[in-house]
CSV table of C-alpha atoms in Angstrom, one decimal:
chain,number,residue,atom,x,y,z
W,1,MET,CA,-14.9,-50.7,32.2
W,2,LEU,CA,-12.8,-47.6,32.3
W,3,LYS,CA,-11.4,-48.3,29.0
W,4,GLN,CA,-14.7,-49.0,27.2
W,5,LEU,CA,-16.0,-45.6,28.6
W,6,SER,CA,-12.8,-43.8,27.4
W,7,LEU,CA,-13.4,-45.4,24.1
W,8,ALA,CA,-17.1,-44.3,23.9
W,9,ALA,CA,-16.2,-40.7,24.8
W,10,ILE,CA,-13.6,-40.7,21.9
W,11,LEU,CA,-16.0,-42.1,19.5
W,12,LEU,CA,-18.8,-39.4,20.5
W,13,CYS,CA,-16.1,-37.0,20.0
W,14,PHE,CA,-15.3,-38.4,16.6
W,15,THR,CA,-19.0,-38.2,15.8
W,16,PHE,CA,-19.6,-34.6,16.7
W,17,PHE,CA,-16.4,-33.8,14.6
W,18,ILE,CA,-17.6,-35.6,11.4
W,19,THR,CA,-21.2,-34.0,12.1
W,20,GLY,CA,-19.6,-30.4,12.4
W,21,CYS,CA,-17.6,-30.8,8.9
W,22,SER,CA,-20.5,-32.1,7.3
W,23,ALA,CA,-21.9,-28.7,7.4
W,24,SER,CA,-22.6,-27.5,3.8
W,25,PRO,CA,-20.7,-24.5,2.3
W,26,GLU,CA,-23.8,-22.4,2.7
W,27,GLU,CA,-24.4,-23.3,6.2
W,28,GLN,CA,-20.4,-22.7,7.1
W,29,ILE,CA,-20.8,-19.3,5.2
W,30,HIS,CA,-23.8,-18.5,7.3
W,31,THR,CA,-21.7,-19.2,10.4
W,32,ILE,CA,-19.0,-17.2,9.0
W,33,LEU,CA,-21.2,-14.2,8.4
W,34,GLU,CA,-22.8,-14.3,11.9
W,35,GLU,CA,-19.4,-14.5,13.7
W,36,ALA,CA,-18.2,-11.3,11.4
W,37,VAL,CA,-21.3,-9.7,13.0
W,38,GLN,CA,-20.4,-10.6,16.5
W,39,LYS,CA,-17.1,-9.1,15.9
W,40,GLU,CA,-18.6,-5.8,15.3
W,41,ASN,CA,-20.2,-5.6,18.6
W,42,ALA,CA,-17.3,-3.1,19.8
W,43,PHE,CA,-18.2,-1.0,16.9
W,44,GLU,CA,-21.6,-0.5,17.8
W,45,GLU,CA,-20.8,0.2,21.4
W,46,GLN,CA,-18.4,3.1,20.4
W,47,GLN,CA,-21.2,4.9,18.6
W,48,GLY,CA,-22.9,6.5,21.8
W,49,PRO,CA,-19.6,7.7,23.3
W,50,ILE,CA,-18.4,9.0,20.4
W,51,THR,CA,-21.2,11.3,19.8
W,52,GLU,CA,-21.4,12.3,23.3
W,53,SER,CA,-17.9,13.4,22.8
W,54,GLU,CA,-18.5,15.0,19.8
W,55,LYS,CA,-21.2,17.1,21.5
W,56,LYS,CA,-18.9,18.1,24.4
W,57,GLU,CA,-16.3,19.2,22.1
W,58,LYS,CA,-18.8,21.4,20.3
W,59,GLN,CA,-19.8,23.1,23.6
W,60,LEU,CA,-16.5,23.8,24.7
W,61,TYR,CA,-15.7,25.3,21.2
W,62,GLU,CA,-18.8,27.4,21.5
W,63,GLN,CA,-17.4,28.6,25.0
W,64,ILE,CA,-14.0,29.5,23.5
W,65,ILE,CA,-15.1,31.7,20.7
W,66,GLY,CA,-17.6,33.4,23.0
W,67,LEU,CA,-14.5,34.6,25.0
W,68,SER,CA,-12.1,37.6,24.6
W,69,MET,CA,-8.5,37.6,24.7
W,70,LYS,CA,-8.9,39.5,28.5
W,71,GLU,CA,-10.1,36.0,29.4
W,72,PHE,CA,-7.1,34.0,27.9
W,73,ASP,CA,-6.3,31.7,30.9
W,74,GLN,CA,-9.7,30.7,30.5
W,75,ILE,CA,-9.4,30.0,26.8
W,76,VAL,CA,-6.3,27.9,27.6
W,77,LYS,CA,-8.1,26.0,30.1
W,78,LEU,CA,-11.0,25.3,27.7
W,79,SER,CA,-8.9,24.3,24.8
W,80,ASP,CA,-6.8,21.9,27.4
W,81,GLN,CA,-10.2,20.1,27.8
W,82,ALA,CA,-11.0,20.1,24.5
W,83,LEU,CA,-7.7,18.4,23.7
W,84,ALA,CA,-8.3,15.8,26.3
W,85,ASN,CA,-11.7,15.3,24.9
W,86,ILE,CA,-10.1,14.8,21.4
W,87,GLU,CA,-7.5,12.3,22.9
W,88,GLU,CA,-10.4,10.3,24.3
W,89,ARG,CA,-12.1,10.0,21.3
W,90,GLU,CA,-9.2,8.9,19.4
W,91,LYS,CA,-9.2,5.8,21.5
W,92,LEU,CA,-13.0,5.2,21.1
W,93,ILE,CA,-12.0,5.6,17.3
W,94,GLU,CA,-9.3,3.0,17.5
W,95,LYS,CA,-11.5,0.3,19.1
W,96,GLU,CA,-14.1,1.2,16.3
W,97,HIS,CA,-11.4,0.6,13.7
W,98,GLU,CA,-10.3,-2.6,15.5
W,99,SER,CA,-13.5,-4.1,15.5
W,100,ILE,CA,-14.4,-3.7,12.1
W,101,THR,CA,-10.7,-5.1,11.2
W,102,GLU,CA,-11.4,-8.2,13.1
W,103,SER,CA,-14.6,-8.5,11.3
W,104,GLU,CA,-13.1,-8.3,8.3
W,105,GLU,CA,-10.7,-11.0,9.0
W,106,GLU,CA,-13.4,-13.1,10.1
W,107,PHE,CA,-15.5,-12.3,6.8
W,108,ASN,CA,-12.4,-13.5,4.6
W,109,ASN,CA,-13.1,-16.9,5.6
W,110,ILE,CA,-15.8,-17.1,3.1
W,111,LYS,CA,-13.6,-17.1,0.1
W,112,ASP,CA,-12.7,-20.8,0.4
W,113,GLN,CA,-16.3,-21.7,1.2
W,114,ILE,CA,-17.8,-19.9,-2.0
W,115,GLY,CA,-15.8,-22.0,-4.4
W,116,GLU,CA,-17.4,-25.3,-2.6
W,117,ILE,CA,-20.8,-24.2,-3.5
W,118,GLU,CA,-22.5,-26.1,-6.2
W,119,ASP,CA,-25.7,-24.4,-7.1
W,120,GLU,CA,-24.5,-21.7,-9.6
W,121,GLU,CA,-27.4,-19.2,-8.6
W,122,VAL,CA,-26.4,-19.8,-4.8
W,123,LYS,CA,-22.6,-19.3,-5.6
W,124,GLN,CA,-23.6,-16.1,-7.7
W,125,ARG,CA,-25.3,-14.7,-4.9
W,126,ALA,CA,-22.6,-15.4,-2.4
W,127,GLY,CA,-19.9,-13.8,-4.7
W,128,LYS,CA,-21.9,-10.6,-5.0
W,129,LEU,CA,-22.3,-10.5,-1.0
W,130,LYS,CA,-18.6,-11.1,-0.8
W,131,GLU,CA,-18.1,-8.2,-3.4
W,132,THR,CA,-20.6,-5.8,-1.5
W,133,MET,CA,-18.9,-6.5,1.9
W,134,GLU,CA,-15.5,-5.6,0.8
W,135,LYS,CA,-17.0,-2.5,-0.7
W,136,ARG,CA,-18.3,-1.9,3.0
W,137,TYR,CA,-14.9,-2.5,4.7
W,138,ALA,CA,-13.3,-0.3,2.1
W,139,ALA,CA,-15.7,2.7,2.8
W,140,HIS,CA,-15.3,2.3,6.3
W,141,ASP,CA,-11.5,2.4,5.8
W,142,ASP,CA,-12.0,5.7,4.1
W,143,LEU,CA,-14.4,6.9,7.0
W,144,TYR,CA,-11.7,5.7,9.6
W,145,LYS,CA,-8.8,8.0,7.6
W,146,ALA,CA,-11.2,11.0,7.1
W,147,TYR,CA,-12.1,11.3,10.7
W,148,LYS,CA,-8.6,10.6,11.9
W,149,GLU,CA,-7.4,13.7,9.7
W,150,SER,CA,-10.3,15.8,11.2
W,151,LEU,CA,-9.2,15.2,14.5
W,152,ALA,CA,-5.5,16.1,13.9
W,153,LEU,CA,-6.7,19.4,12.6
W,154,ASP,CA,-9.0,19.8,15.6
W,155,LYS,CA,-6.0,19.4,17.5
W,156,GLU,CA,-4.1,22.1,15.7
W,157,LEU,CA,-7.1,24.6,15.9
W,158,TYR,CA,-7.1,24.1,19.9
W,159,GLY,CA,-3.4,24.7,19.7
W,160,LEU,CA,-3.8,27.5,18.0
W,161,PHE,CA,-6.0,28.8,20.5
W,162,LYS,CA,-3.7,28.7,23.1
W,163,GLN,CA,-1.5,31.5,21.4
W,164,GLU,CA,-1.9,34.6,22.7
W,165,ASP,CA,-0.4,36.4,19.2
W,166,LEU,CA,-2.8,34.5,17.2
W,167,LYS,CA,-3.9,36.2,14.1
W,168,MET,CA,-7.6,36.2,13.0
W,169,ASP,CA,-6.5,35.0,9.3
W,170,ARG,CA,-4.3,32.0,10.7
W,171,LEU,CA,-7.4,31.1,12.4
W,172,GLN,CA,-9.7,31.5,9.7
W,173,GLU,CA,-7.7,29.4,7.6
W,174,GLN,CA,-7.7,26.4,9.9
W,175,ILE,CA,-11.3,26.8,10.5
W,176,ASN,CA,-11.6,26.2,6.5
W,177,LYS,CA,-9.5,23.4,6.5
W,178,ILE,CA,-11.5,22.1,9.2
W,179,ASN,CA,-14.9,22.5,7.6
W,180,LYS,CA,-13.7,20.6,4.3
W,181,SER,CA,-12.5,18.0,6.6
W,182,TYR,CA,-15.8,17.4,8.3
W,183,GLN,CA,-17.2,17.2,5.1
W,184,LYS,CA,-15.0,14.5,4.0
W,185,VAL,CA,-16.3,12.8,7.0
W,186,LEU,CA,-19.8,13.2,6.0
W,187,ASP,CA,-19.5,11.9,2.7
W,188,ALA,CA,-17.3,9.0,3.9
W,189,ASN,CA,-20.2,8.2,6.6
W,190,GLU,CA,-23.1,8.5,4.1
W,191,THR,CA,-21.0,5.9,1.7
W,192,PHE,CA,-20.4,3.5,4.5
W,193,ASN,CA,-24.0,3.5,5.4
W,194,LYS,CA,-25.1,3.0,1.9
W,195,GLU,CA,-22.7,0.2,1.6
W,196,THR,CA,-23.8,-1.4,5.1
W,197,GLU,CA,-27.5,-1.1,3.6
W,198,ARG,CA,-26.6,-2.8,0.3
W,199,TYR,CA,-24.7,-5.8,2.4
W,200,ASN,CA,-27.8,-6.2,4.5
W,201,LYS,CA,-29.9,-6.7,1.1
W,202,GLU,CA,-27.3,-9.0,-0.3
W,203,LYS,CA,-27.4,-11.0,2.8
W,204,GLU,CA,-31.1,-11.5,2.9
W,205,ALA,CA,-30.9,-12.5,-0.8
W,206,PHE,CA,-28.0,-15.1,-0.1
W,207,TYR,CA,-30.1,-16.7,2.9
W,208,LYS,CA,-33.1,-16.8,0.5
W,209,SER,CA,-31.4,-18.4,-2.3
W,210,ALA,CA,-29.6,-21.1,-0.2
W,211,ASP,CA,-32.7,-21.6,1.7
W,212,ILE,CA,-31.2,-20.8,5.3
W,213,LYS,CA,-33.7,-19.8,7.8
W,214,VAL,CA,-32.3,-17.3,10.4
W,215,GLU,CA,-33.9,-15.2,13.1
W,216,GLU,CA,-34.8,-11.6,12.0
W,217,SER,CA,-32.8,-10.0,14.7
W,218,SER,CA,-29.7,-11.8,13.7
W,219,ASP,CA,-29.9,-10.9,10.3
W,220,LYS,CA,-29.6,-7.2,10.7
W,221,LYS,CA,-26.6,-5.0,11.2
């Protein structure tokens, strides 16, 4: 009796294995896409804290430039707070980047599945989807690098604030660098958002061509 139960369990597991493997390439791509979305949860979770950190730094900066050199000790104190704030934001940015990297690694699994699609129209849609998502990942990489560069310049700025003999022309030079850096971040962020929008449209088009029904909430990122 025990042997029969064991054999039945094995057969049941084997049946599930076969069923899982029998999923079409389109269905397997759908699974990969949804798992890639899940990998980006940490990315979404960092957005609020990053925004709050940016607001805090702005407040500290405004306080610093509102002080005179007679209040140098306070300038140093606020600069140290700003530097600590930046270090915390760097950690948030790294978590965000790791999340996108994990998502990209998961997404890359669709390459083999695309080659298995028989319907040429659906295959073309899947190829376009892959191309669009790759551009999105590249756009985020550019955003990540631009943001990291911006944070490095901010650190230099608060280091300058802690120098009693700081010259105004040196301070202005640093501020000009930061302003250019911020513009790069804004441009990179705009590109990333546009590529995300394009990807969502291509994803919907692929699901439609492959006749894959999904819930509205799970199809958006």
